[in-house]
């Protein structure tokens, strides 16, 4: 299993890196027999937030499975080891849930999901105290994104195991762009575009 470990503005000791490698490999291979890649990134929160919450360290784990599914978790704690342990506990639950869903749907022999390139944008939130203007919102960040071709049930699984509140995908049945999202009442909503040729 390929595991990349890095720290943002901090040095990581060999003991921590060894602990991360062993825990991620054991936690993932226990449920998933196919190859996977993981990226584990440590960082520190800004000083004001750390003082308020008593959580100075963050750990983010991104697991990319051979099926094309991404699982993301994050942990916060007073030390790097505890932040990783919190993130790993969440990852273990998500991998277990993903494996259970695959077993339930008899889908364990899936090929990687077809995908197409796209872009992801972060827009500046409107300020409540400013006058309304016709200016479009500012683009704060732009990153490449992948738009996967999958069934609605696969998109719901991705929504359930990921941390994003919405999943946009190309419907494998109709070929249209679709979105699944978690509603305020806890149910899942599905929006599908109409392909007008």
Tab-separated table of C-alpha atoms in Angstrom, residues 1-146:
chain	number	residue	atom	x	y	z
A	1	UNK	CA	0.000	0.000	0.000
A	2	UNK	CA	1.338	3.428	-0.968
A	3	UNK	CA	1.198	5.836	2.016
A	4	UNK	CA	2.449	9.430	1.752
A	5	UNK	CA	3.036	11.242	5.063
A	6	UNK	CA	3.768	14.956	5.284
A	7	UNK	CA	3.657	17.832	7.727
A	8	UNK	CA	2.772	21.458	7.062
A	9	UNK	CA	5.280	23.691	8.865
A	10	UNK	CA	6.235	20.900	11.291
A	11	UNK	CA	8.741	18.057	11.525
A	12	UNK	CA	7.415	14.537	11.922
A	13	UNK	CA	9.380	12.074	14.003
A	14	UNK	CA	10.180	8.580	12.762
A	15	UNK	CA	8.090	6.993	15.534
A	16	UNK	CA	4.981	8.919	14.421
A	17	UNK	CA	5.545	8.049	10.756
A	18	UNK	CA	5.988	4.357	11.602
A	19	UNK	CA	2.809	4.417	13.737
A	20	UNK	CA	0.896	6.031	10.840
A	21	UNK	CA	2.126	3.487	8.263
A	22	UNK	CA	1.281	0.491	10.443
A	23	UNK	CA	-2.151	1.787	11.509
A	24	UNK	CA	-3.302	2.845	8.024
A	25	UNK	CA	-2.118	-0.361	6.354
A	26	UNK	CA	-3.664	-2.585	9.039
A	27	UNK	CA	-6.918	-0.609	9.119
A	28	UNK	CA	-7.429	-0.622	5.353
A	29	UNK	CA	-6.232	-4.132	4.445
A	30	UNK	CA	-8.482	-5.574	7.156
A	31	UNK	CA	-11.510	-4.616	5.002
A	32	UNK	CA	-10.226	-3.900	1.486
A	33	UNK	CA	-8.138	-6.500	-0.319
A	34	UNK	CA	-7.408	-4.391	-3.381
A	35	UNK	CA	-4.574	-1.832	-3.726
A	36	UNK	CA	-5.151	1.602	-2.218
A	37	UNK	CA	-3.248	4.858	-1.792
A	38	UNK	CA	-3.312	7.072	1.289
A	39	UNK	CA	-2.113	10.597	1.998
A	40	UNK	CA	-1.722	11.636	5.635
A	41	UNK	CA	-1.084	15.331	6.274
A	42	UNK	CA	-0.337	16.870	9.669
A	43	UNK	CA	-0.593	20.561	10.478
A	44	UNK	CA	-1.171	23.064	13.230
A	45	UNK	CA	-4.226	25.249	13.701
A	46	UNK	CA	-3.733	28.968	14.097
A	47	UNK	CA	-2.865	30.104	17.624
A	48	UNK	CA	-6.236	31.739	18.418
A	49	UNK	CA	-8.262	28.657	17.438
A	50	UNK	CA	-5.871	26.377	19.319
A	51	UNK	CA	-6.275	28.478	22.495
A	52	UNK	CA	-10.072	28.443	22.214
A	53	UNK	CA	-10.422	24.713	21.561
A	54	UNK	CA	-7.255	23.325	23.136
A	55	UNK	CA	-6.591	21.467	19.865
A	56	UNK	CA	-3.360	22.593	18.321
A	57	UNK	CA	-2.731	19.764	15.836
A	58	UNK	CA	-4.728	18.549	12.843
A	59	UNK	CA	-4.415	15.366	10.816
A	60	UNK	CA	-6.144	14.751	7.499
A	61	UNK	CA	-6.262	11.311	5.887
A	62	UNK	CA	-7.296	10.888	2.249
A	63	UNK	CA	-7.701	7.290	1.090
A	64	UNK	CA	-8.050	6.544	-2.641
A	65	UNK	CA	-9.434	3.077	-3.299
A	66	UNK	CA	-8.906	1.097	-6.510
A	67	UNK	CA	-12.628	1.456	-7.277
A	68	UNK	CA	-12.106	5.230	-7.647
A	69	UNK	CA	-13.767	6.117	-4.325
A	70	UNK	CA	-12.120	8.694	-2.051
A	71	UNK	CA	-12.526	8.581	1.737
A	72	UNK	CA	-11.533	11.694	3.717
A	73	UNK	CA	-11.269	12.111	7.480
A	74	UNK	CA	-9.857	14.713	9.805
A	75	UNK	CA	-8.770	14.698	13.444
A	76	UNK	CA	-7.958	17.522	15.876
A	77	UNK	CA	-6.122	17.147	19.192
A	78	UNK	CA	-3.565	18.656	21.536
A	79	UNK	CA	-0.793	16.450	20.043
A	80	UNK	CA	-0.083	14.945	16.623
A	81	UNK	CA	-0.446	11.297	17.736
A	82	UNK	CA	-3.927	11.921	19.175
A	83	UNK	CA	-4.996	13.907	16.100
A	84	UNK	CA	-3.971	10.962	13.895
A	85	UNK	CA	-5.715	8.450	16.155
A	86	UNK	CA	-8.965	10.461	15.942
A	87	UNK	CA	-8.735	10.686	12.138
A	88	UNK	CA	-7.869	6.978	11.889
A	89	UNK	CA	-10.850	5.999	14.047
A	90	UNK	CA	-13.150	7.912	11.663
A	91	UNK	CA	-11.443	6.337	8.636
A	92	UNK	CA	-11.861	2.865	10.106
A	93	UNK	CA	-15.612	3.472	10.480
A	94	UNK	CA	-15.932	4.768	6.910
A	95	UNK	CA	-13.943	1.893	5.392
A	96	UNK	CA	-16.036	-0.606	7.377
A	97	UNK	CA	-19.261	1.107	6.241
A	98	UNK	CA	-18.053	1.160	2.611
A	99	UNK	CA	-17.166	-2.547	2.731
A	100	UNK	CA	-20.554	-3.381	4.265
A	101	UNK	CA	-22.372	-1.455	1.519
A	102	UNK	CA	-20.374	-3.217	-1.172
A	103	UNK	CA	-21.177	-6.580	0.368
A	104	UNK	CA	-24.845	-5.687	0.728
A	105	UNK	CA	-25.081	-4.704	-2.933
A	106	UNK	CA	-22.925	-7.597	-4.215
A	107	UNK	CA	-20.657	-5.042	-5.844
A	108	UNK	CA	-17.197	-6.141	-4.667
A	109	UNK	CA	-15.724	-6.768	-8.146
A	110	UNK	CA	-16.161	-3.266	-9.592
A	111	UNK	CA	-13.842	-1.762	-12.163
A	112	UNK	CA	-12.526	1.755	-11.516
A	113	UNK	CA	-15.188	4.376	-12.147
A	114	UNK	CA	-14.867	6.203	-15.484
A	115	UNK	CA	-14.253	9.911	-14.999
A	116	UNK	CA	-13.885	13.190	-16.847
A	117	UNK	CA	-11.944	16.327	-15.951
A	118	UNK	CA	-13.637	19.330	-14.378
A	119	UNK	CA	-12.906	22.284	-12.118
A	120	UNK	CA	-13.818	23.007	-8.524
A	121	UNK	CA	-14.191	26.597	-7.263
A	122	UNK	CA	-14.445	28.195	-3.840
A	123	UNK	CA	-16.409	31.469	-3.910
A	124	UNK	CA	-16.297	34.219	-1.328
A	125	UNK	CA	-19.402	34.273	0.870
A	126	UNK	CA	-21.462	37.470	0.656
A	127	UNK	CA	-21.031	39.931	3.500
A	128	UNK	CA	-24.304	40.635	5.289
A	129	UNK	CA	-23.448	44.226	6.170
A	130	UNK	CA	-22.482	45.307	2.654
A	131	UNK	CA	-24.834	46.865	0.131
A	132	UNK	CA	-26.138	44.549	-2.534
A	133	UNK	CA	-24.234	44.838	-5.779
A	134	UNK	CA	-24.469	43.193	-9.152
A	135	UNK	CA	-20.804	42.152	-8.935
A	136	UNK	CA	-20.279	38.393	-9.113
A	137	UNK	CA	-18.721	36.741	-6.048
A	138	UNK	CA	-14.925	36.579	-5.908
A	139	UNK	CA	-13.251	33.275	-6.754
A	140	UNK	CA	-11.038	32.439	-3.768
A	141	UNK	CA	-9.627	29.128	-5.038
A	142	UNK	CA	-9.741	26.953	-8.127
A	143	UNK	CA	-8.632	23.319	-8.292
A	144	UNK	CA	-8.919	20.475	-10.767
A	145	UNK	CA	-11.772	18.092	-10.011
A	146	UNK	CA	-12.930	14.738	-11.317
